Short mmCIF file of C-alpha atoms in Angstrom, two decimals:
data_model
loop_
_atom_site.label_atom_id
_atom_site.label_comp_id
_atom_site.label_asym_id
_atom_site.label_seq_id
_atom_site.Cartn_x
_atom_site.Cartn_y
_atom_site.Cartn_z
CA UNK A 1 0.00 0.00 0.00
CA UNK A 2 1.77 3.33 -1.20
CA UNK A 3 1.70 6.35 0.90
CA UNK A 4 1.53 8.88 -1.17
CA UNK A 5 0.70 11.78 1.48
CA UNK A 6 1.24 11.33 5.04
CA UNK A 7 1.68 14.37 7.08
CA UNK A 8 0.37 16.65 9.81
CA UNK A 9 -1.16 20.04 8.17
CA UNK A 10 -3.01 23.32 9.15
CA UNK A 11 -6.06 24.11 8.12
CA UNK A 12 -6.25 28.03 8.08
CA UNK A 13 -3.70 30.51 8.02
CA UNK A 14 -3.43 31.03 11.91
CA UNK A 15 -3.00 27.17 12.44
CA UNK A 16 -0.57 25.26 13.49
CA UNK A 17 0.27 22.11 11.29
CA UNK A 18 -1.65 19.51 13.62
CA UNK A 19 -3.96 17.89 11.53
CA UNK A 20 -3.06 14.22 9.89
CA UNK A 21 -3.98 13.94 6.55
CA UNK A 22 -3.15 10.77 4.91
CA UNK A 23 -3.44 10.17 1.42
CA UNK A 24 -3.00 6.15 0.33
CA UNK A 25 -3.94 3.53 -2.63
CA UNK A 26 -6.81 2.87 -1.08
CA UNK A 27 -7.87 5.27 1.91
CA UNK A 28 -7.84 8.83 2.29
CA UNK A 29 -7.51 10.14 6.02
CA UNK A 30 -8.42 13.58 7.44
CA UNK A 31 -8.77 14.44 11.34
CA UNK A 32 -9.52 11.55 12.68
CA UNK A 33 -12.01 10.08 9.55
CA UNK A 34 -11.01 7.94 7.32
CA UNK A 35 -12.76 6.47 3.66
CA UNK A 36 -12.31 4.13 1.40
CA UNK A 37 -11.19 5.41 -1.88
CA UNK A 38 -13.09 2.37 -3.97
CA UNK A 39 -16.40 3.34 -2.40
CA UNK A 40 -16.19 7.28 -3.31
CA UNK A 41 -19.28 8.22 -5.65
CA UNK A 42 -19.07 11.13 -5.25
CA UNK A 43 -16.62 14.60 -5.07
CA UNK A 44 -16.62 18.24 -5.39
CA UNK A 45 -14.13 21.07 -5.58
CA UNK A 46 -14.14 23.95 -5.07
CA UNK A 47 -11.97 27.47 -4.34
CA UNK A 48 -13.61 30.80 -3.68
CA UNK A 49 -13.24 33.99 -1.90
CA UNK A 50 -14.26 34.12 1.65
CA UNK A 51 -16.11 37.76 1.64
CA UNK A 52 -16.47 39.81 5.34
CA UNK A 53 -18.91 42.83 4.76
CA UNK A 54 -18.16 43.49 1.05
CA UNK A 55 -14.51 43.27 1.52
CA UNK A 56 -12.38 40.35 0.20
CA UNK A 57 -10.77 37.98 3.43
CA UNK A 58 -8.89 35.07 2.09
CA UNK A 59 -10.05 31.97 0.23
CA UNK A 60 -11.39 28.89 1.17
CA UNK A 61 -10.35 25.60 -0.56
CA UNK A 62 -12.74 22.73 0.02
CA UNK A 63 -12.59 18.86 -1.21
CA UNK A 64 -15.52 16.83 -0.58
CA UNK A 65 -15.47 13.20 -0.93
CA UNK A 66 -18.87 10.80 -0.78
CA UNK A 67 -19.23 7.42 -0.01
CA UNK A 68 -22.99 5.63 0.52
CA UNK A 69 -22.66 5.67 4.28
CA UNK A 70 -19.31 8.36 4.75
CA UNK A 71 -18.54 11.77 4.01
CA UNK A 72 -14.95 13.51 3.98
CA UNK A 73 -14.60 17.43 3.97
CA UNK A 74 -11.22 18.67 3.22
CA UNK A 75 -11.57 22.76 4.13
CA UNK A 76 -8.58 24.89 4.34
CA UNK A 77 -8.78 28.61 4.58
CA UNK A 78 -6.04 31.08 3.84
CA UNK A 79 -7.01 34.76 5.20
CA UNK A 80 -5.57 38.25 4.22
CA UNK A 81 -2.78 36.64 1.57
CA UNK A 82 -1.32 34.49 5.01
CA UNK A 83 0.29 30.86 3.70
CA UNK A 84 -1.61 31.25 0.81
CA UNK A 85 1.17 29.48 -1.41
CA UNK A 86 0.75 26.55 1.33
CA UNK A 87 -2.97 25.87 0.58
CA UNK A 88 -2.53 26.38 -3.06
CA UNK A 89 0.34 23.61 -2.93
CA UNK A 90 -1.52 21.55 -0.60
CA UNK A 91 -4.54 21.29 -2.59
CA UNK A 92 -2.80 20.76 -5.64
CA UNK A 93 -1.12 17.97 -4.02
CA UNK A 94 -4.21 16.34 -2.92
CA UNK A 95 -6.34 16.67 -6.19
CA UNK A 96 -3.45 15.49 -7.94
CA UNK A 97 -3.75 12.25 -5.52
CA UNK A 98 -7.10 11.61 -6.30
CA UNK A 99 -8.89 13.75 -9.06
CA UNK A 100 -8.06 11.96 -11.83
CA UNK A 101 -8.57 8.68 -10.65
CA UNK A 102 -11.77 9.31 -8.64
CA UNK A 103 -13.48 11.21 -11.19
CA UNK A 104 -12.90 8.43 -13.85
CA UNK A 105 -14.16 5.65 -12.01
CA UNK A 106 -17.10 7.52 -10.60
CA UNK A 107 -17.37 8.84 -14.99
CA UNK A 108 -17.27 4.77 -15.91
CA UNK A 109 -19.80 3.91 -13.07
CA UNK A 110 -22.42 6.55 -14.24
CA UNK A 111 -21.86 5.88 -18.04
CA UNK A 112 -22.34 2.30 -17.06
CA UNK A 113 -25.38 2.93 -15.78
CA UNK A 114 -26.69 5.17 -19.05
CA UNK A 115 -25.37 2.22 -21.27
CA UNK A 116 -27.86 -0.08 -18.99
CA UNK A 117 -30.60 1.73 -19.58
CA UNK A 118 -30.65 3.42 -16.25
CA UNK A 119 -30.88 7.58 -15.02
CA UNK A 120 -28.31 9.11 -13.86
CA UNK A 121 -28.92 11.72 -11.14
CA UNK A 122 -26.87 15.49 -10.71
CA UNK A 123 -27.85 18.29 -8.70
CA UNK A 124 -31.21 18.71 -9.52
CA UNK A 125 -31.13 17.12 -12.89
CA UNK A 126 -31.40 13.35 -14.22
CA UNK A 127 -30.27 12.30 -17.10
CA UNK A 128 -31.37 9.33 -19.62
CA UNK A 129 -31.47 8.09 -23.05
CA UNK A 130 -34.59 10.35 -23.15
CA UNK A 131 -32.85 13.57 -22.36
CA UNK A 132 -32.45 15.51 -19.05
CA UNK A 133 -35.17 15.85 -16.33
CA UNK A 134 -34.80 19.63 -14.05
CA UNK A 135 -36.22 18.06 -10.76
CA UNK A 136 -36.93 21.06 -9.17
CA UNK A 137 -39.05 22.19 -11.77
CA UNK A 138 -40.11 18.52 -13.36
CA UNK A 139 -39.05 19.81 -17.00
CA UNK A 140 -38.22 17.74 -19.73
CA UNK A 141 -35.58 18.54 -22.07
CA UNK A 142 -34.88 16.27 -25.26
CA UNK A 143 -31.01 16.01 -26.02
CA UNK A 144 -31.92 18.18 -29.20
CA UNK A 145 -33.12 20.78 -27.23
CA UNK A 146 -30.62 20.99 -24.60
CA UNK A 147 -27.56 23.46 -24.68
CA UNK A 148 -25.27 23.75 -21.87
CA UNK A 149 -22.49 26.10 -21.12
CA UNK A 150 -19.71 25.79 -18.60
CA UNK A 151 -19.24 29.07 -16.50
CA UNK A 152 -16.29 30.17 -14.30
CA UNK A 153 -18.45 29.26 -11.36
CA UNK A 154 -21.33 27.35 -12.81
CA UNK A 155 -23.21 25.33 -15.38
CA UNK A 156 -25.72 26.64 -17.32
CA UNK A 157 -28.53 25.00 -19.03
CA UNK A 158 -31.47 25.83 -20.94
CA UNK A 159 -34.22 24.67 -23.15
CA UNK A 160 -33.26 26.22 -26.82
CA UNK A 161 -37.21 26.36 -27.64
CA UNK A 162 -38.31 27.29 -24.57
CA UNK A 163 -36.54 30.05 -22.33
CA UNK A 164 -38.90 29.33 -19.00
CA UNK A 165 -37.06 26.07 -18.62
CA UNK A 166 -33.75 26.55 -17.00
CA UNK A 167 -31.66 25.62 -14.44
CA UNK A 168 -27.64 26.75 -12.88
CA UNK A 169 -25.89 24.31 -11.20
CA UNK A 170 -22.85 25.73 -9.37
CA UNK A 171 -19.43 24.57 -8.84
CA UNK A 172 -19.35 25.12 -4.82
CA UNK A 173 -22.62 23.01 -4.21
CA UNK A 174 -23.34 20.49 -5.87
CA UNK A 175 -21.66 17.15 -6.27
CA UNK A 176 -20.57 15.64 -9.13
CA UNK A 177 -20.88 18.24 -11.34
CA UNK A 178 -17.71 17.20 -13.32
CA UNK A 179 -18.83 14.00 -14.14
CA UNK A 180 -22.12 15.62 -15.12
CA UNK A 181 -20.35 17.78 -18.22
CA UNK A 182 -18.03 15.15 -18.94
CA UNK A 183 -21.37 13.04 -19.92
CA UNK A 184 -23.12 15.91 -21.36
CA UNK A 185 -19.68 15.94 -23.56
CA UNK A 186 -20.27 12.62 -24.22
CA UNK A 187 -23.88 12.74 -25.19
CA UNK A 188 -24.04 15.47 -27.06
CA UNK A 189 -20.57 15.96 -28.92
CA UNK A 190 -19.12 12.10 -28.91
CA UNK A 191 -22.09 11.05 -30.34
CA UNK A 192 -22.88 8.45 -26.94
CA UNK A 193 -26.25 8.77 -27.14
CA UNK A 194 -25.47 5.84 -30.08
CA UNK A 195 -24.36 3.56 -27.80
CA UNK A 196 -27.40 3.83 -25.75
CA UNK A 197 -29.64 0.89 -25.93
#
């Protein structure tokens, strides 16, 4: 079992580094919680600016990981500039552990799922052979209809015949919203919805 992180860390600019983070093949520790990186279905990332009155504070860098029964929250917070490069390299470090390979196994599971004739469900939208479902508002939009559009802090989409049916879903809340545009991608400009039964 590689380690590839195993180390004691702060978690906001005015911490010491006392936290264990441990980053391995097949677990990922933080605090005192640990998961199992096989059972992960689901992630988010996320970076924004932490905002006091209308003035700008620091940033806060959060990594969410999902299992069926488990949840891990990775939050750091730099404030006023302080160890900013620290939680920049940090999080780099730790997405780089587990991005890639998270996000395309959770990707294959939900595209398996699609190929079996099953709905996949993101944020408040499901998607199917028949096209995408807005939960909130129960709208139907066929795939030839739908058009999408990736945001610098959300994703946009609309009906093209019909602008009352619409829906944002944004980077810093909900889950799996990668995988979600990597399968509109899929759908809708590598031709998947072929392979569809």
């Amino acid at each position: 079992m590689l380690t590839t992180v195993n180390e004691k860390v702060k978690v906001n600019s005015f911490g010491k580094k006392d936290k264990f983070l441990r980053i391995t093949g097949t677990t990922i520790q933080f605090k005192n919680k640990q998961i199992q990186r096989e059972e992960i279905t689901e992630i988010i990332y996320d970076v924004h600016i932490i905002v006091f009155y209308r003035f700008s504070v620091g940033r806060r860098y959060y990594i969410g990981l999902r299992t069926p029964t488990q949840q891990l929250d990775l939050v750091f917070k730099s404030f006023f500039g302080l160890s900013l490069d620290y939680f920049t390299e940090l999080c780099n470090r730790i997405t780089e552990e587990i991005w890639e390979k998270t996000t395309d196994k959770i990707w294959a599971e939900n595209k398996k799922l699609l190929l079996a004739g099953k709905a996949v469900h993101v944020g408040n939208c499901q998607i199917s052979k028949k096209g995408m479902v807005l939960t909130k508002q129960q709208k139907h939009i066929g795939w030839e209809n739908l058009h999408y559009e990736v945001l610098h802090d959300r994703l946009v989409i609309n009906h093209s015949a019909d602008s009352s049916i619409w829906t944002n879903l944004y980077f810093e809340n909900t889950w799996n919203i990668d995988i979600l545009i990597a399968l509109l991608d899929w759908i809708t400009k590598d031709n998947g919805l072929a392979e569809m039964p």
